[in-house]
Amino acid sequence: MMSAPINNNTIVNIPDQRTAKMPKRNYINNEHGLLSWLFTADHKRIAILYLISITFFFFIGGAFAGLIRLELLTPQPDLVASDTYNKFFTMHGIVMIFLFLVPSVPATLGNFFIPIMIGAKDLAFPKINLLSWYLYMAGGTFTLAALVLGGVDTGWTFTTPLSTHYLNTHVITAATAIFIAGFSSIFTGLNFIVTIHRMRAPGMTWFRMPLFVWSNYAASILMVLGTPVLAIAIVLVALERTIGIGVFDPTKGGDPLLFQHLFWFYSHPAVYIMILPGMGVISEVISTFSRKRVFGYTAVAFSSVAIALFGFFVWAHHMFIMGVSNYSALVFSLLTMLVAVPSAIKIFNWAFTLQKGSITFETPMLYAFAFIGLFTIGGLTGVFLGSLGMDIHLTETYFIVAHFHYVMVGGMLMAFLAGVHFWWPKMTGRMYPESLSKLSALTSFIGFNITFLPQFILGYLGMPRRYHAYPAEYQVLNVLSTAGATVLGVGFTLPMLYLAWSLKYGAIAGNNPWQATGLEWQIQSPPLTENFTETPIMDHEAYDYEWLENKTAHEVTTVG
């Protein structure tokens, strides 16, 4: 037994996780054999399939990043030729964005926990959920096929007319991969929207839902509305390349800028598809480890919806130097500034949540702090790029690379790792070694900043991105960036090792090792296949720690 405070004057004993026992029946051992996993309709097992799959593709994308940094150690192209280097950064972008960042939180943590968080026994369409994983794997297979056949060198943006007329690499194979993976994203988003609307437990009103559910709901709207536009753009590229329909060819009456509009109409909202679920993770972690209800819950919930709404109106800030009118550029610059407001609401409200909280520094909280710092830098540098004068100087330089990675890696990936560490005890019933996990969080944070801070300076000085050769005066900063990437690689590899170790040797977690308030923490670890033995009734607000303390005191009294 261990002690926990109920209020300023009362101390009660709660069960110690070290004495807990693994439940005999759970979703992991309910059925046995490989086929029981490959044909499962259980959202939790599908989430584990996704987790394994995206981890595989993450390390493939990371390997390309390592090769890029090795090439940039020296000013001259010593490792590979320019065509090969182009394939490296293209495959890095395609794999990391479409096969890791977009599905990372929604397909894994969202799949696993959204039904449990709202008191449902599964997602609305279990078979479509499984189909979405198979579509994801089909997209991944086509990506690997493009890689094995010789790669693609368009950049992950497939810019026309480069992708339609001037390259002889496997553009259609890679485009097919993205097209198929897009449907996986659409089905996942559709499943989440229907589940959240129709399957909430009694008493689970909209404003009692955890903020993780709100953020995934907003991201799902973006998935369902935005991804079909990307699919259309990809199909048009394939048709232009194969039969020359001329949609993007000005000699046939087409417009090459049309592809840019179609692509970025999806791809800027895709930034929010990636980051919004991560923001939901941070809300859960900060509330739990500061022992406070999230400050301004309603504002944080609506800020997720606002980000999703504004996300559809800022795509042309990627096109300031591509020939759009000055009036359009001015309007989109203003809208870019406005989209920063709901993101800032989240940052400030998390800060106020921490104020006077009973803060503890477990591993998920360390990743959450890393997210806040790195995402804030990424967001502020985004304001630079939304300013017309600055963008003309900085676009297509390494400043863009650093900004994007501060948002996506410093933000999204840190949030993903925070979520994995936060919910790992619930997913597996096991704890991981806390000291090693804290070392990993610190290593990742230090390595990330050593890698990408120098790239802001390189971009400001004028080093173009996507070049494999550069003036010698840039070498020191590039060497520093490559050294940081090595440290970052260690930080990202460690969790895979100790989390795998914990599956067999980790301490039994118990039902609620963090003493958190969500419905997922009120059931056994790992959960039953059906999640709940009976339908829960939500009779309290989200993040109500007073309710949790009273419940804990009552259980201890009953046991006594």
mmCIF file of C-alpha atoms in Angstrom, residues 138-494:
data_model
loop_
_atom_site.group_PDB
_atom_site.id
_atom_site.type_symbol
_atom_site.label_atom_id
_atom_site.label_comp_id
_atom_site.label_asym_id
_atom_site.label_seq_id
_atom_site.Cartn_x
_atom_site.Cartn_y
_atom_site.Cartn_z
ATOM 1 C CA ALA A 138 -0.986 -1.466 -49.078
ATOM 2 C CA GLY A 139 0.149 2.156 -49.328
ATOM 3 C CA GLY A 140 3.297 1.268 -47.413
ATOM 4 C CA THR A 141 3.936 -1.675 -49.749
ATOM 5 C CA PHE A 142 3.694 0.557 -52.822
ATOM 6 C CA THR A 143 6.091 2.996 -51.164
ATOM 7 C CA LEU A 144 8.583 0.205 -50.542
ATOM 8 C CA ALA A 145 8.094 -0.941 -54.143
ATOM 9 C CA ALA A 146 8.958 2.543 -55.400
ATOM 10 C CA LEU A 147 12.038 2.449 -53.181
ATOM 11 C CA VAL A 148 13.202 -0.992 -54.347
ATOM 12 C CA LEU A 149 12.548 -0.202 -58.019
ATOM 13 C CA GLY A 150 14.826 2.819 -57.863
ATOM 14 C CA GLY A 151 13.063 5.518 -55.891
ATOM 15 C CA VAL A 152 11.384 8.792 -56.795
ATOM 16 C CA ASP A 153 12.986 12.235 -56.852
ATOM 17 C CA THR A 154 10.158 14.773 -57.122
ATOM 18 C CA GLY A 155 10.297 15.830 -53.482
ATOM 19 C CA TRP A 156 7.372 14.819 -51.290
ATOM 20 C CA THR A 157 5.317 17.654 -52.835
ATOM 21 C CA PHE A 158 5.217 16.108 -56.382
ATOM 22 C CA THR A 159 5.503 19.584 -57.889
ATOM 23 C CA THR A 160 4.355 19.929 -61.514
ATOM 24 C CA PRO A 161 5.621 20.068 -64.231
ATOM 25 C CA LEU A 162 8.639 18.330 -62.669
ATOM 26 C CA SER A 163 6.590 15.288 -61.678
ATOM 27 C CA THR A 164 4.565 15.149 -64.894
ATOM 28 C CA HIS A 165 7.075 15.890 -67.653
ATOM 29 C CA TYR A 166 10.735 15.917 -66.655
ATOM 30 C CA LEU A 167 11.475 12.935 -64.416
ATOM 31 C CA ASN A 168 11.739 9.264 -65.316
ATOM 32 C CA THR A 169 11.634 7.817 -61.805
ATOM 33 C CA HIS A 170 8.771 5.852 -60.245
ATOM 34 C CA VAL A 171 6.409 8.780 -59.710
ATOM 35 C CA ILE A 172 3.189 6.854 -60.379
ATOM 36 C CA THR A 173 4.142 4.045 -57.984
ATOM 37 C CA ALA A 174 4.801 6.535 -55.192
ATOM 38 C CA ALA A 175 1.664 8.503 -56.071
ATOM 39 C CA THR A 176 -0.369 5.314 -55.887
ATOM 40 C CA ALA A 177 1.028 4.681 -52.428
ATOM 41 C CA ILE A 178 -0.149 8.090 -51.207
ATOM 42 C CA PHE A 179 -3.530 7.672 -52.917
ATOM 43 C CA ILE A 180 -4.183 4.360 -51.138
ATOM 44 C CA ALA A 181 -2.876 5.551 -47.769
ATOM 45 C CA GLY A 182 -5.177 8.557 -48.092
ATOM 46 C CA PHE A 183 -8.226 6.308 -48.030
ATOM 47 C CA SER A 184 -6.937 4.749 -44.838
ATOM 48 C CA SER A 185 -6.899 8.237 -43.341
ATOM 49 C CA ILE A 186 -10.408 9.012 -44.607
ATOM 50 C CA PHE A 187 -11.873 5.805 -43.146
ATOM 51 C CA THR A 188 -10.192 6.425 -39.790
ATOM 52 C CA GLY A 189 -11.538 9.976 -39.627
ATOM 53 C CA LEU A 190 -15.045 8.857 -40.627
ATOM 54 C CA ASN A 191 -14.990 6.155 -37.964
ATOM 55 C CA PHE A 192 -13.970 8.619 -35.264
ATOM 56 C CA ILE A 193 -16.626 11.186 -36.218
ATOM 57 C CA VAL A 194 -19.475 8.663 -36.183
ATOM 58 C CA THR A 195 -18.238 7.034 -32.965
ATOM 59 C CA ILE A 196 -17.967 10.342 -31.112
ATOM 60 C CA HIS A 197 -21.386 11.483 -32.298
ATOM 61 C CA ARG A 198 -23.330 8.270 -31.757
ATOM 62 C CA MET A 199 -21.636 6.056 -29.164
ATOM 63 C CA ARG A 200 -20.924 8.185 -26.109
ATOM 64 C CA ALA A 201 -21.890 6.629 -22.772
ATOM 65 C CA PRO A 202 -24.826 8.006 -20.739
ATOM 66 C CA GLY A 203 -23.800 11.291 -19.178
ATOM 67 C CA MET A 204 -20.856 11.759 -21.564
ATOM 68 C CA THR A 205 -21.884 15.151 -22.929
ATOM 69 C CA TRP A 206 -19.744 17.082 -25.393
ATOM 70 C CA PHE A 207 -18.249 19.145 -22.597
ATOM 71 C CA ARG A 208 -17.417 16.141 -20.462
ATOM 72 C CA MET A 209 -15.316 14.560 -23.189
ATOM 73 C CA PRO A 210 -11.547 14.495 -22.692
ATOM 74 C CA LEU A 211 -9.687 17.054 -24.783
ATOM 75 C CA PHE A 212 -7.884 14.201 -26.536
ATOM 76 C CA VAL A 213 -11.246 13.242 -28.027
ATOM 77 C CA TRP A 214 -11.974 16.844 -29.038
ATOM 78 C CA SER A 215 -8.633 17.192 -30.820
ATOM 79 C CA ASN A 216 -9.032 13.919 -32.711
ATOM 80 C CA TYR A 217 -12.568 14.922 -33.657
ATOM 81 C CA ALA A 218 -11.263 18.168 -35.173
ATOM 82 C CA ALA A 219 -8.470 16.296 -36.968
ATOM 83 C CA SER A 220 -11.003 13.785 -38.302
ATOM 84 C CA ILE A 221 -12.974 16.585 -39.947
ATOM 85 C CA LEU A 222 -9.789 17.641 -41.717
ATOM 86 C CA MET A 223 -9.076 14.059 -42.780
ATOM 87 C CA VAL A 224 -12.525 13.545 -44.281
ATOM 88 C CA LEU A 225 -12.762 16.912 -46.047
ATOM 89 C CA GLY A 226 -9.142 17.486 -47.043
ATOM 90 C CA THR A 227 -7.755 14.098 -48.074
ATOM 91 C CA PRO A 228 -10.061 13.640 -51.117
ATOM 92 C CA VAL A 229 -8.584 16.841 -52.590
ATOM 93 C CA LEU A 230 -5.093 15.322 -52.373
ATOM 94 C CA ALA A 231 -6.422 12.125 -53.972
ATOM 95 C CA ILE A 232 -7.820 14.144 -56.888
ATOM 96 C CA ALA A 233 -4.512 15.990 -57.330
ATOM 97 C CA ILE A 234 -2.558 12.716 -57.302
ATOM 98 C CA VAL A 235 -4.894 11.135 -59.883
ATOM 99 C CA LEU A 236 -4.520 14.175 -62.146
ATOM 100 C CA VAL A 237 -0.718 13.943 -61.916
ATOM 101 C CA ALA A 238 -0.893 10.267 -62.924
ATOM 102 C CA LEU A 239 -3.226 11.037 -65.853
ATOM 103 C CA GLU A 240 -1.065 13.969 -66.950
ATOM 104 C CA ARG A 241 2.006 11.752 -66.826
ATOM 105 C CA THR A 242 0.479 8.792 -68.670
ATOM 106 C CA ILE A 243 -1.919 10.210 -71.255
ATOM 107 C CA GLY A 244 -1.118 13.932 -71.182
ATOM 108 C CA ILE A 245 -4.567 15.305 -70.387
ATOM 109 C CA GLY A 246 -3.081 18.787 -70.014
ATOM 110 C CA VAL A 247 -4.706 19.925 -66.772
ATOM 111 C CA PHE A 248 -1.359 21.244 -65.524
ATOM 112 C CA ASP A 249 0.250 21.856 -68.937
ATOM 113 C CA PRO A 250 0.034 25.506 -70.095
ATOM 114 C CA THR A 251 0.724 24.483 -73.716
ATOM 115 C CA LYS A 252 -2.621 22.643 -73.639
ATOM 116 C CA GLY A 253 -4.523 25.305 -71.762
ATOM 117 C CA GLY A 254 -3.714 23.963 -68.304
ATOM 118 C CA ASP A 255 -2.269 25.717 -65.265
ATOM 119 C CA PRO A 256 0.729 24.331 -63.330
ATOM 120 C CA LEU A 257 -0.287 26.469 -60.330
ATOM 121 C CA LEU A 258 -3.558 24.538 -60.108
ATOM 122 C CA PHE A 259 -1.653 21.543 -58.768
ATOM 123 C CA GLN A 260 -0.066 23.742 -56.101
ATOM 124 C CA HIS A 261 -3.497 24.948 -55.001
ATOM 125 C CA LEU A 262 -4.908 21.418 -54.876
ATOM 126 C CA PHE A 263 -1.882 19.955 -53.109
ATOM 127 C CA TRP A 264 -1.548 22.648 -50.452
ATOM 128 C CA PHE A 265 -5.302 22.832 -49.880
ATOM 129 C CA TYR A 266 -4.815 19.384 -48.360
ATOM 130 C CA SER A 267 -1.228 19.568 -47.214
ATOM 131 C CA HIS A 268 -1.486 22.589 -44.972
ATOM 132 C CA PRO A 269 -4.540 21.196 -43.154
ATOM 133 C CA ALA A 270 -2.485 17.987 -43.006
ATOM 134 C CA VAL A 271 -0.134 19.836 -40.660
ATOM 135 C CA TYR A 272 -3.099 20.154 -38.298
ATOM 136 C CA ILE A 273 -4.158 16.544 -38.958
ATOM 137 C CA MET A 274 -0.725 15.699 -37.565
ATOM 138 C CA ILE A 275 -0.478 18.219 -34.729
ATOM 139 C CA LEU A 276 -4.036 18.389 -33.348
ATOM 140 C CA PRO A 277 -4.077 14.825 -31.952
ATOM 141 C CA GLY A 278 -0.674 15.538 -30.422
ATOM 142 C CA MET A 279 -2.118 18.615 -28.715
ATOM 143 C CA GLY A 280 -4.822 16.378 -27.282
ATOM 144 C CA VAL A 281 -2.147 14.119 -25.803
ATOM 145 C CA ILE A 282 -0.457 17.106 -24.176
ATOM 146 C CA SER A 283 -3.728 18.204 -22.560
ATOM 147 C CA GLU A 284 -4.158 14.759 -20.980
ATOM 148 C CA VAL A 285 -0.557 14.574 -19.765
ATOM 149 C CA ILE A 286 -0.371 18.097 -18.324
ATOM 150 C CA SER A 287 -3.652 17.709 -16.453
ATOM 151 C CA THR A 288 -2.600 14.354 -14.986
ATOM 152 C CA PHE A 289 0.859 15.364 -13.820
ATOM 153 C CA SER A 290 -0.179 18.767 -12.466
ATOM 154 C CA ARG A 291 -3.249 17.273 -10.733
ATOM 155 C CA LYS A 292 -5.496 20.032 -12.083
ATOM 156 C CA ARG A 293 -8.405 20.392 -14.469
ATOM 157 C CA VAL A 294 -7.200 21.929 -17.739
ATOM 158 C CA PHE A 295 -7.506 25.700 -17.424
ATOM 159 C CA GLY A 296 -10.181 27.044 -19.776
ATOM 160 C CA TYR A 297 -11.393 23.601 -20.852
ATOM 161 C CA THR A 298 -14.053 25.027 -23.185
ATOM 162 C CA ALA A 299 -11.613 27.432 -24.839
ATOM 163 C CA VAL A 300 -9.097 24.630 -25.416
ATOM 164 C CA ALA A 301 -11.834 22.403 -26.885
ATOM 165 C CA PHE A 302 -13.091 25.086 -29.261
ATOM 166 C CA SER A 303 -9.546 26.084 -30.198
ATOM 167 C CA SER A 304 -9.146 22.604 -31.734
ATOM 168 C CA VAL A 305 -12.199 23.204 -33.900
ATOM 169 C CA ALA A 306 -10.953 26.719 -34.748
ATOM 170 C CA ILE A 307 -7.583 25.351 -35.869
ATOM 171 C CA ALA A 308 -9.376 22.860 -38.105
ATOM 172 C CA LEU A 309 -11.557 25.629 -39.579
ATOM 173 C CA PHE A 310 -8.734 28.139 -40.150
ATOM 174 C CA GLY A 311 -6.565 25.342 -41.550
ATOM 175 C CA PHE A 312 -8.570 25.337 -44.772
ATOM 176 C CA PHE A 313 -7.935 29.047 -45.443
ATOM 177 C CA VAL A 314 -4.167 29.440 -45.294
ATOM 178 C CA TRP A 315 -2.810 27.100 -47.972
ATOM 179 C CA ALA A 316 -1.535 29.816 -50.329
ATOM 180 C CA HIS A 317 1.125 31.012 -47.875
ATOM 181 C CA HIS A 318 3.171 28.163 -49.397
ATOM 182 C CA MET A 319 2.884 29.954 -52.763
ATOM 183 C CA PHE A 320 3.970 33.544 -52.092
ATOM 184 C CA ILE A 321 6.847 33.312 -54.600
ATOM 185 C CA MET A 322 4.951 31.236 -57.170
ATOM 186 C CA GLY A 323 3.074 33.969 -58.979
ATOM 187 C CA VAL A 324 -0.050 34.525 -56.892
ATOM 188 C CA SER A 325 -1.390 38.086 -56.913
ATOM 189 C CA ASN A 326 -0.254 40.598 -54.329
ATOM 190 C CA TYR A 327 -3.827 40.857 -53.064
ATOM 191 C CA SER A 328 -4.060 37.072 -52.558
ATOM 192 C CA ALA A 329 -0.694 37.051 -50.826
ATOM 193 C CA LEU A 330 -1.798 39.820 -48.467
ATOM 194 C CA VAL A 331 -5.043 38.037 -47.553
ATOM 195 C CA PHE A 332 -3.347 34.703 -46.956
ATOM 196 C CA SER A 333 -0.611 36.378 -44.907
ATOM 197 C CA LEU A 334 -3.288 37.859 -42.623
ATOM 198 C CA LEU A 335 -5.089 34.517 -42.321
ATOM 199 C CA THR A 336 -1.785 32.848 -41.459
ATOM 200 C CA MET A 337 -1.397 35.219 -38.522
ATOM 201 C CA LEU A 338 -4.952 34.478 -37.363
ATOM 202 C CA VAL A 339 -4.436 30.701 -37.305
ATOM 203 C CA ALA A 340 -1.745 31.232 -34.690
ATOM 204 C CA VAL A 341 -4.361 32.530 -32.223
ATOM 205 C CA PRO A 342 -6.084 29.206 -31.354
ATOM 206 C CA SER A 343 -2.685 27.512 -31.091
ATOM 207 C CA ALA A 344 -1.574 30.243 -28.679
ATOM 208 C CA ILE A 345 -4.750 29.689 -26.642
ATOM 209 C CA LYS A 346 -3.643 26.120 -26.044
ATOM 210 C CA ILE A 347 -0.103 27.100 -25.051
ATOM 211 C CA PHE A 348 -1.257 29.759 -22.581
ATOM 212 C CA ASN A 349 -3.986 27.556 -21.118
ATOM 213 C CA TRP A 350 -1.494 24.719 -20.549
ATOM 214 C CA ALA A 351 0.771 27.222 -18.794
ATOM 215 C CA PHE A 352 -2.085 28.363 -16.547
ATOM 216 C CA THR A 353 -2.925 24.716 -15.844
ATOM 217 C CA LEU A 354 0.621 24.209 -14.583
ATOM 218 C CA GLN A 355 0.439 27.311 -12.398
ATOM 219 C CA LYS A 356 0.115 26.253 -8.739
ATOM 220 C CA GLY A 357 -0.345 22.653 -9.820
ATOM 221 C CA SER A 358 1.100 19.694 -7.945
ATOM 222 C CA ILE A 359 3.588 18.996 -10.724
ATOM 223 C CA THR A 360 5.555 15.767 -10.991
ATOM 224 C CA PHE A 361 8.172 15.017 -13.619
ATOM 225 C CA GLU A 362 7.413 11.547 -14.919
ATOM 226 C CA THR A 363 8.562 10.713 -18.446
ATOM 227 C CA PRO A 364 5.317 11.710 -20.226
ATOM 228 C CA MET A 365 5.519 15.119 -18.575
ATOM 229 C CA LEU A 366 9.103 15.603 -19.769
ATOM 230 C CA TYR A 367 8.010 14.923 -23.346
ATOM 231 C CA ALA A 368 5.091 17.329 -22.841
ATOM 232 C CA PHE A 369 7.456 20.085 -21.718
ATOM 233 C CA ALA A 370 9.637 19.353 -24.757
ATOM 234 C CA PHE A 371 6.559 19.638 -26.976
ATOM 235 C CA ILE A 372 5.559 23.021 -25.558
ATOM 236 C CA GLY A 373 9.015 24.538 -25.975
ATOM 237 C CA LEU A 374 9.776 23.136 -29.410
ATOM 238 C CA PHE A 375 6.302 23.674 -30.862
ATOM 239 C CA THR A 376 6.327 27.266 -29.633
ATOM 240 C CA ILE A 377 9.601 27.904 -31.476
ATOM 241 C CA GLY A 378 8.158 26.226 -34.558
ATOM 242 C CA GLY A 379 5.010 28.341 -34.354
ATOM 243 C CA LEU A 380 6.842 31.621 -33.856
ATOM 244 C CA THR A 381 9.124 30.959 -36.825
ATOM 245 C CA GLY A 382 5.958 30.219 -38.797
ATOM 246 C CA VAL A 383 4.955 33.829 -38.199
ATOM 247 C CA PHE A 384 8.239 34.847 -39.871
ATOM 248 C CA LEU A 385 7.284 32.777 -42.897
ATOM 249 C CA GLY A 386 3.750 34.154 -42.976
ATOM 250 C CA SER A 387 5.186 37.666 -43.351
ATOM 251 C CA LEU A 388 5.529 38.470 -47.051
ATOM 252 C CA GLY A 389 8.878 40.237 -46.938
ATOM 253 C CA MET A 390 10.560 37.643 -44.731
ATOM 254 C CA ASP A 391 9.092 34.736 -46.690
ATOM 255 C CA ILE A 392 10.621 35.911 -49.955
ATOM 256 C CA HIS A 393 14.065 35.752 -48.341
ATOM 257 C CA LEU A 394 13.577 32.569 -46.304
ATOM 258 C CA THR A 395 11.443 30.307 -48.470
ATOM 259 C CA GLU A 396 13.181 27.347 -50.115
ATOM 260 C CA THR A 397 16.042 27.646 -47.590
ATOM 261 C CA TYR A 398 16.993 25.568 -44.583
ATOM 262 C CA PHE A 399 14.923 27.952 -42.445
ATOM 263 C CA ILE A 400 11.863 26.158 -43.867
ATOM 264 C CA VAL A 401 13.380 22.767 -43.017
ATOM 265 C CA ALA A 402 14.070 23.834 -39.423
ATOM 266 C CA HIS A 403 10.618 25.404 -38.983
ATOM 267 C CA PHE A 404 8.828 22.339 -40.315
ATOM 268 C CA HIS A 405 10.806 19.956 -38.132
ATOM 269 C CA TYR A 406 10.288 22.066 -35.011
ATOM 270 C CA VAL A 407 6.549 21.775 -35.572
ATOM 271 C CA MET A 408 6.394 18.179 -36.786
ATOM 272 C CA VAL A 409 9.264 16.434 -34.992
ATOM 273 C CA GLY A 410 9.692 18.772 -32.054
ATOM 274 C CA GLY A 411 5.917 18.993 -31.742
ATOM 275 C CA MET A 412 4.195 15.944 -33.160
ATOM 276 C CA LEU A 413 6.820 13.312 -32.436
ATOM 277 C CA MET A 414 7.390 14.521 -28.868
ATOM 278 C CA ALA A 415 3.626 14.430 -28.315
ATOM 279 C CA PHE A 416 3.458 10.918 -29.760
ATOM 280 C CA LEU A 417 6.199 9.739 -27.409
ATOM 281 C CA ALA A 418 4.470 11.472 -24.501
ATOM 282 C CA GLY A 419 1.289 9.604 -25.352
ATOM 283 C CA VAL A 420 2.995 6.244 -25.791
ATOM 284 C CA HIS A 421 4.723 6.567 -22.422
ATOM 285 C CA PHE A 422 1.551 7.871 -20.764
ATOM 286 C CA TRP A 423 -0.722 5.069 -21.977
ATOM 287 C CA TRP A 424 1.815 2.240 -22.241
ATOM 288 C CA PRO A 425 0.863 0.884 -18.769
ATOM 289 C CA LYS A 426 -2.775 0.753 -19.856
ATOM 290 C CA MET A 427 -2.032 -0.788 -23.259
ATOM 291 C CA THR A 428 0.298 -3.508 -21.962
ATOM 292 C CA GLY A 429 -0.289 -3.720 -18.211
ATOM 293 C CA ARG A 430 3.456 -3.147 -17.697
ATOM 294 C CA MET A 431 5.637 -0.261 -16.547
ATOM 295 C CA TYR A 432 8.850 0.734 -18.304
ATOM 296 C CA PRO A 433 12.129 1.687 -16.561
ATOM 297 C CA GLU A 434 11.546 5.292 -15.516
ATOM 298 C CA SER A 435 15.210 6.349 -15.277
ATOM 299 C CA LEU A 436 16.014 5.100 -18.784
ATOM 300 C CA SER A 437 12.896 6.679 -20.241
ATOM 301 C CA LYS A 438 13.779 10.048 -18.684
ATOM 302 C CA LEU A 439 17.273 9.746 -20.163
ATOM 303 C CA SER A 440 15.701 9.079 -23.548
ATOM 304 C CA ALA A 441 13.470 12.166 -23.275
ATOM 305 C CA LEU A 442 16.433 14.358 -22.347
ATOM 306 C CA THR A 443 18.620 12.873 -25.088
ATOM 307 C CA SER A 444 15.918 13.443 -27.710
ATOM 308 C CA PHE A 445 15.404 17.060 -26.632
ATOM 309 C CA ILE A 446 19.115 17.906 -26.676
ATOM 310 C CA GLY A 447 19.759 16.035 -29.918
ATOM 311 C CA PHE A 448 16.810 17.705 -31.616
ATOM 312 C CA ASN A 449 17.977 21.216 -30.812
ATOM 313 C CA ILE A 450 21.566 20.488 -31.852
ATOM 314 C CA THR A 451 20.210 19.152 -35.148
ATOM 315 C CA PHE A 452 17.760 21.849 -36.149
ATOM 316 C CA LEU A 453 18.771 25.120 -34.446
ATOM 317 C CA PRO A 454 21.797 25.472 -36.767
ATOM 318 C CA GLN A 455 19.457 25.056 -39.742
ATOM 319 C CA PHE A 456 17.635 28.287 -38.848
ATOM 320 C CA ILE A 457 20.975 30.077 -39.127
ATOM 321 C CA LEU A 458 21.858 28.271 -42.362
ATOM 322 C CA GLY A 459 18.524 29.284 -43.856
ATOM 323 C CA TYR A 460 18.892 32.883 -42.785
ATOM 324 C CA LEU A 461 22.354 32.953 -44.361
ATOM 325 C CA GLY A 462 20.827 31.674 -47.585
ATOM 326 C CA MET A 463 21.629 27.962 -47.853
ATOM 327 C CA PRO A 464 18.959 26.438 -50.134
ATOM 328 C CA ARG A 465 17.229 23.261 -49.057
ATOM 329 C CA ARG A 466 17.405 20.099 -51.204
ATOM 330 C CA TYR A 467 20.997 20.850 -52.311
ATOM 331 C CA HIS A 468 23.655 18.200 -51.721
ATOM 332 C CA ALA A 469 26.541 20.648 -52.208
ATOM 333 C CA TYR A 470 27.035 23.984 -50.479
ATOM 334 C CA PRO A 471 29.689 26.700 -49.918
ATOM 335 C CA ALA A 472 32.446 25.725 -47.499
ATOM 336 C CA GLU A 473 31.550 28.480 -45.012
ATOM 337 C CA TYR A 474 28.390 26.538 -44.119
ATOM 338 C CA GLN A 475 30.236 23.344 -43.157
ATOM 339 C CA VAL A 476 30.596 23.984 -39.416
ATOM 340 C CA LEU A 477 26.851 24.383 -38.944
ATOM 341 C CA ASN A 478 26.154 21.330 -41.103
ATOM 342 C CA VAL A 479 28.604 19.209 -39.113
ATOM 343 C CA LEU A 480 26.918 20.379 -35.909
ATOM 344 C CA SER A 481 23.528 19.442 -37.353
ATOM 345 C CA THR A 482 24.737 15.984 -38.342
ATOM 346 C CA ALA A 483 26.235 15.433 -34.878
ATOM 347 C CA GLY A 484 22.904 16.397 -33.340
ATOM 348 C CA ALA A 485 21.100 13.963 -35.631
ATOM 349 C CA THR A 486 23.277 11.177 -34.234
ATOM 350 C CA VAL A 487 22.274 12.091 -30.676
ATOM 351 C CA LEU A 488 18.642 12.358 -31.771
ATOM 352 C CA GLY A 489 18.796 8.909 -33.331
ATOM 353 C CA VAL A 490 19.969 7.458 -30.007
ATOM 354 C CA GLY A 491 17.144 9.233 -28.200
ATOM 355 C CA PHE A 492 14.546 7.796 -30.577
ATOM 356 C CA THR A 493 15.987 4.272 -30.573
ATOM 357 C CA LEU A 494 16.072 3.880 -26.783
#
